[in-house]
Amino acid sequence: SDLIFALGKSSARLGAGFTLVETMVSFAILVFVSTSLTFFINSTTRSAGLMIDRTIAANLAQEGLEIVRNIRDSAWLGGGSFDAALPVGTWQVQWDSSSFAANANNFLKIDSSGAYQYSSGSDTKFKRLITISDISGSQKKVIAVVSWVTLPGTKNVSVEHRLFNWQ
């Protein structure tokens, strides 16, 4: 009976050791899984934010080209020549522009209605530049670049369009 009692004590101590090791392994697995999950969530959130910024920038760049076309068309309809309203250089424009403003390297602002402009609203992280260059007497190249600063560095979206004198 003393032998059985001694084996029981030894077995109880051995069981307590396994419980501690199992607890430590379980804790290590839990830490690994939670760290991996946190990394995945952060990475997904960062990627989603970058995609949102790229979408906004692409739309702002496209809007820049549309504004240039509108300025050109208004001048044409007013009897001006093809390139009278399209001066070579780097410019700023906003949605209601009827001419080009000097590049002041300003951030776009967003107003309460969601319009991006330079005159009023809350500052955004986006800058838009419109570059117009001559290709020939009947052709202009227009490049709209929207840039913003993000954690890894400066990002930009660029779109290009050619305008022709088709009249």
mmCIF file of C-alpha atoms in Angstrom:
data_model
loop_
_atom_site.group_PDB
_atom_site.id
_atom_site.type_symbol
_atom_site.label_atom_id
_atom_site.label_comp_id
_atom_site.label_asym_id
_atom_site.label_seq_id
_atom_site.Cartn_x
_atom_site.Cartn_y
_atom_site.Cartn_z
ATOM 1 C CA SER A 1 0.000 0.000 0.000
ATOM 2 C CA ASP A 2 2.963 2.347 0.630
ATOM 3 C CA LEU A 3 4.201 1.599 -2.865
ATOM 4 C CA ILE A 4 0.840 2.469 -4.435
ATOM 5 C CA PHE A 5 0.701 5.664 -2.363
ATOM 6 C CA ALA A 6 4.230 6.638 -3.531
ATOM 7 C CA LEU A 7 3.348 5.958 -7.194
ATOM 8 C CA GLY A 8 0.204 8.048 -6.787
ATOM 9 C CA LYS A 9 2.222 11.012 -5.465
ATOM 10 C CA SER A 10 4.737 10.721 -8.294
ATOM 11 C CA SER A 11 1.962 10.504 -10.854
ATOM 12 C CA ALA A 12 0.223 13.551 -9.350
ATOM 13 C CA ARG A 13 3.417 15.604 -9.637
ATOM 14 C CA LEU A 14 3.920 14.456 -13.215
ATOM 15 C CA GLY A 15 0.330 15.448 -14.086
ATOM 16 C CA ALA A 16 0.823 18.931 -12.596
ATOM 17 C CA GLY A 17 3.924 19.415 -14.768
ATOM 18 C CA PHE A 18 2.071 18.476 -17.924
ATOM 19 C CA THR A 19 -0.708 20.904 -17.040
ATOM 20 C CA LEU A 20 1.804 23.752 -16.727
ATOM 21 C CA VAL A 21 3.488 22.818 -20.039
ATOM 22 C CA GLU A 22 0.130 22.495 -21.763
ATOM 23 C CA THR A 23 -0.893 25.893 -20.389
ATOM 24 C CA MET A 24 2.307 27.495 -21.653
ATOM 25 C CA VAL A 25 1.919 25.925 -25.112
ATOM 26 C CA SER A 26 -1.720 27.014 -25.262
ATOM 27 C CA PHE A 27 -0.732 30.531 -24.244
ATOM 28 C CA ALA A 28 2.002 30.610 -26.926
ATOM 29 C CA ILE A 29 -0.480 29.457 -29.574
ATOM 30 C CA LEU A 30 -2.982 32.098 -28.432
ATOM 31 C CA VAL A 31 -0.325 34.843 -28.628
ATOM 32 C CA PHE A 32 0.738 33.679 -32.105
ATOM 33 C CA VAL A 33 -2.835 33.574 -33.404
ATOM 34 C CA SER A 34 -3.778 36.970 -31.926
ATOM 35 C CA THR A 35 -0.583 38.584 -33.276
ATOM 36 C CA SER A 36 -1.225 37.136 -36.724
ATOM 37 C CA LEU A 37 -4.844 38.283 -36.643
ATOM 38 C CA THR A 38 -3.844 41.800 -35.559
ATOM 39 C CA PHE A 39 -1.262 41.988 -38.368
ATOM 40 C CA PHE A 40 -3.855 40.794 -40.903
ATOM 41 C CA ILE A 41 -6.451 43.344 -39.744
ATOM 42 C CA ASN A 42 -3.920 46.210 -39.825
ATOM 43 C CA SER A 43 -2.702 45.178 -43.278
ATOM 44 C CA THR A 44 -6.252 44.929 -44.618
ATOM 45 C CA THR A 45 -7.208 48.311 -43.158
ATOM 46 C CA ARG A 46 -4.105 49.952 -44.653
ATOM 47 C CA SER A 47 -4.793 48.384 -48.059
ATOM 48 C CA ALA A 48 -8.422 49.520 -47.972
ATOM 49 C CA GLY A 49 -7.337 53.063 -47.104
ATOM 50 C CA LEU A 50 -4.847 53.095 -49.983
ATOM 51 C CA MET A 51 -7.522 51.862 -52.401
ATOM 52 C CA ILE A 52 -9.896 54.609 -51.255
ATOM 53 C CA ASP A 53 -7.179 57.247 -51.718
ATOM 54 C CA ARG A 54 -6.328 55.905 -55.192
ATOM 55 C CA THR A 55 -9.990 56.007 -56.215
ATOM 56 C CA ILE A 56 -10.398 59.603 -55.024
ATOM 57 C CA ALA A 57 -7.143 60.593 -56.764
ATOM 58 C CA ALA A 58 -8.177 58.916 -60.036
ATOM 59 C CA ASN A 59 -11.506 60.744 -59.970
ATOM 60 C CA LEU A 60 -9.814 64.076 -59.201
ATOM 61 C CA ALA A 61 -7.364 63.545 -62.073
ATOM 62 C CA GLN A 62 -10.180 62.706 -64.479
ATOM 63 C CA GLU A 63 -12.093 65.756 -63.258
ATOM 64 C CA GLY A 64 -9.015 67.860 -64.045
ATOM 65 C CA LEU A 65 -9.087 66.671 -67.663
ATOM 66 C CA GLU A 66 -12.811 67.376 -67.897
ATOM 67 C CA ILE A 67 -12.249 70.927 -66.620
ATOM 68 C CA VAL A 68 -9.564 71.505 -69.275
ATOM 69 C CA ARG A 69 -11.936 70.247 -71.998
ATOM 70 C CA ASN A 70 -14.662 72.516 -70.665
ATOM 71 C CA ILE A 71 -12.351 75.563 -70.739
ATOM 72 C CA ARG A 72 -11.286 74.693 -74.298
ATOM 73 C CA ASP A 73 -14.880 74.123 -75.464
ATOM 74 C CA SER A 74 -16.103 77.388 -73.899
ATOM 75 C CA ALA A 75 -13.367 79.320 -75.707
ATOM 76 C CA TRP A 76 -14.154 77.548 -78.989
ATOM 77 C CA LEU A 77 -17.874 78.255 -78.663
ATOM 78 C CA GLY A 78 -16.996 81.900 -77.977
ATOM 79 C CA GLY A 79 -15.220 82.101 -81.341
ATOM 80 C CA GLY A 80 -11.655 81.656 -80.094
ATOM 81 C CA SER A 81 -9.027 79.499 -81.730
ATOM 82 C CA PHE A 82 -8.334 75.929 -80.737
ATOM 83 C CA ASP A 83 -5.500 76.720 -78.373
ATOM 84 C CA ALA A 84 -6.362 80.267 -77.281
ATOM 85 C CA ALA A 85 -7.535 79.103 -73.846
ATOM 86 C CA LEU A 86 -4.908 76.356 -73.423
ATOM 87 C CA PRO A 87 -1.670 78.040 -72.349
ATOM 88 C CA VAL A 88 1.429 75.880 -72.048
ATOM 89 C CA GLY A 89 2.494 75.410 -68.425
ATOM 90 C CA THR A 90 1.550 73.809 -65.118
ATOM 91 C CA TRP A 91 -1.716 74.991 -63.594
ATOM 92 C CA GLN A 92 -4.323 74.537 -60.897
ATOM 93 C CA VAL A 93 -8.016 74.181 -61.690
ATOM 94 C CA GLN A 94 -11.119 73.468 -59.678
ATOM 95 C CA TRP A 95 -14.540 72.248 -60.724
ATOM 96 C CA ASP A 96 -15.929 75.712 -61.546
ATOM 97 C CA SER A 97 -12.822 77.127 -63.256
ATOM 98 C CA SER A 98 -13.253 79.125 -66.448
ATOM 99 C CA SER A 99 -9.502 79.708 -66.788
ATOM 100 C CA PHE A 100 -6.248 78.368 -65.408
ATOM 101 C CA ALA A 101 -4.769 79.544 -62.114
ATOM 102 C CA ALA A 102 -1.045 79.687 -61.452
ATOM 103 C CA ASN A 103 0.351 76.631 -59.725
ATOM 104 C CA ALA A 104 0.665 77.533 -56.046
ATOM 105 C CA ASN A 105 1.183 73.925 -54.905
ATOM 106 C CA ASN A 106 -1.972 74.154 -52.759
ATOM 107 C CA PHE A 107 -3.865 71.277 -51.218
ATOM 108 C CA LEU A 108 -7.394 70.756 -52.462
ATOM 109 C CA LYS A 109 -10.165 71.399 -49.953
ATOM 110 C CA ILE A 110 -13.498 69.613 -49.708
ATOM 111 C CA ASP A 111 -16.644 71.552 -48.909
ATOM 112 C CA SER A 112 -19.817 70.400 -47.155
ATOM 113 C CA SER A 113 -21.382 69.320 -50.466
ATOM 114 C CA GLY A 114 -18.387 67.102 -51.313
ATOM 115 C CA ALA A 115 -16.895 69.342 -54.011
ATOM 116 C CA TYR A 116 -13.104 69.601 -54.159
ATOM 117 C CA GLN A 117 -11.777 73.124 -54.647
ATOM 118 C CA TYR A 118 -9.060 75.532 -53.539
ATOM 119 C CA SER A 119 -11.189 78.382 -52.205
ATOM 120 C CA SER A 120 -13.124 76.936 -49.238
ATOM 121 C CA GLY A 121 -13.726 73.830 -47.166
ATOM 122 C CA SER A 122 -11.608 71.478 -45.099
ATOM 123 C CA ASP A 123 -8.063 70.664 -46.183
ATOM 124 C CA THR A 124 -7.480 67.295 -47.806
ATOM 125 C CA LYS A 125 -4.220 65.476 -48.478
ATOM 126 C CA PHE A 126 -4.572 65.784 -52.258
ATOM 127 C CA LYS A 127 -2.821 68.148 -54.683
ATOM 128 C CA ARG A 128 -3.735 68.378 -58.371
ATOM 129 C CA LEU A 129 -1.558 69.785 -61.131
ATOM 130 C CA ILE A 130 -2.532 70.191 -64.769
ATOM 131 C CA THR A 131 0.317 70.340 -67.286
ATOM 132 C CA ILE A 132 -0.384 71.504 -70.831
ATOM 133 C CA SER A 133 2.227 71.146 -73.562
ATOM 134 C CA ASP A 134 2.303 71.616 -77.340
ATOM 135 C CA ILE A 135 2.629 68.556 -79.535
ATOM 136 C CA SER A 136 2.004 70.431 -82.771
ATOM 137 C CA GLY A 137 -0.037 73.396 -83.970
ATOM 138 C CA SER A 138 -3.156 71.273 -83.922
ATOM 139 C CA GLN A 139 -2.487 69.078 -80.901
ATOM 140 C CA LYS A 140 -2.005 69.632 -77.156
ATOM 141 C CA LYS A 141 -1.023 67.131 -74.491
ATOM 142 C CA VAL A 142 -2.746 67.508 -71.113
ATOM 143 C CA ILE A 143 -1.541 65.606 -68.046
ATOM 144 C CA ALA A 144 -3.403 65.708 -64.747
ATOM 145 C CA VAL A 145 -1.434 64.495 -61.726
ATOM 146 C CA VAL A 146 -2.983 64.080 -58.285
ATOM 147 C CA SER A 147 -0.545 63.404 -55.460
ATOM 148 C CA TRP A 148 -0.837 62.748 -51.739
ATOM 149 C CA VAL A 149 1.441 61.740 -48.886
ATOM 150 C CA THR A 150 0.824 58.440 -47.144
ATOM 151 C CA LEU A 151 2.764 56.260 -44.693
ATOM 152 C CA PRO A 152 5.146 54.599 -47.165
ATOM 153 C CA GLY A 153 5.737 57.867 -49.057
ATOM 154 C CA THR A 154 4.238 60.101 -51.725
ATOM 155 C CA LYS A 155 1.762 58.467 -54.098
ATOM 156 C CA ASN A 156 0.333 59.875 -57.293
ATOM 157 C CA VAL A 157 -2.145 59.130 -60.033
ATOM 158 C CA SER A 158 -1.519 60.528 -63.486
ATOM 159 C CA VAL A 159 -3.830 60.642 -66.507
ATOM 160 C CA GLU A 160 -3.017 61.980 -69.945
ATOM 161 C CA HIS A 161 -5.176 63.190 -72.783
ATOM 162 C CA ARG A 162 -4.522 64.613 -76.234
ATOM 163 C CA LEU A 163 -6.652 67.476 -77.514
ATOM 164 C CA PHE A 164 -6.905 67.946 -81.288
ATOM 165 C CA ASN A 165 -8.026 70.838 -83.450
ATOM 166 C CA TRP A 166 -10.717 68.943 -85.340
ATOM 167 C CA GLN A 167 -12.466 72.022 -86.784
#
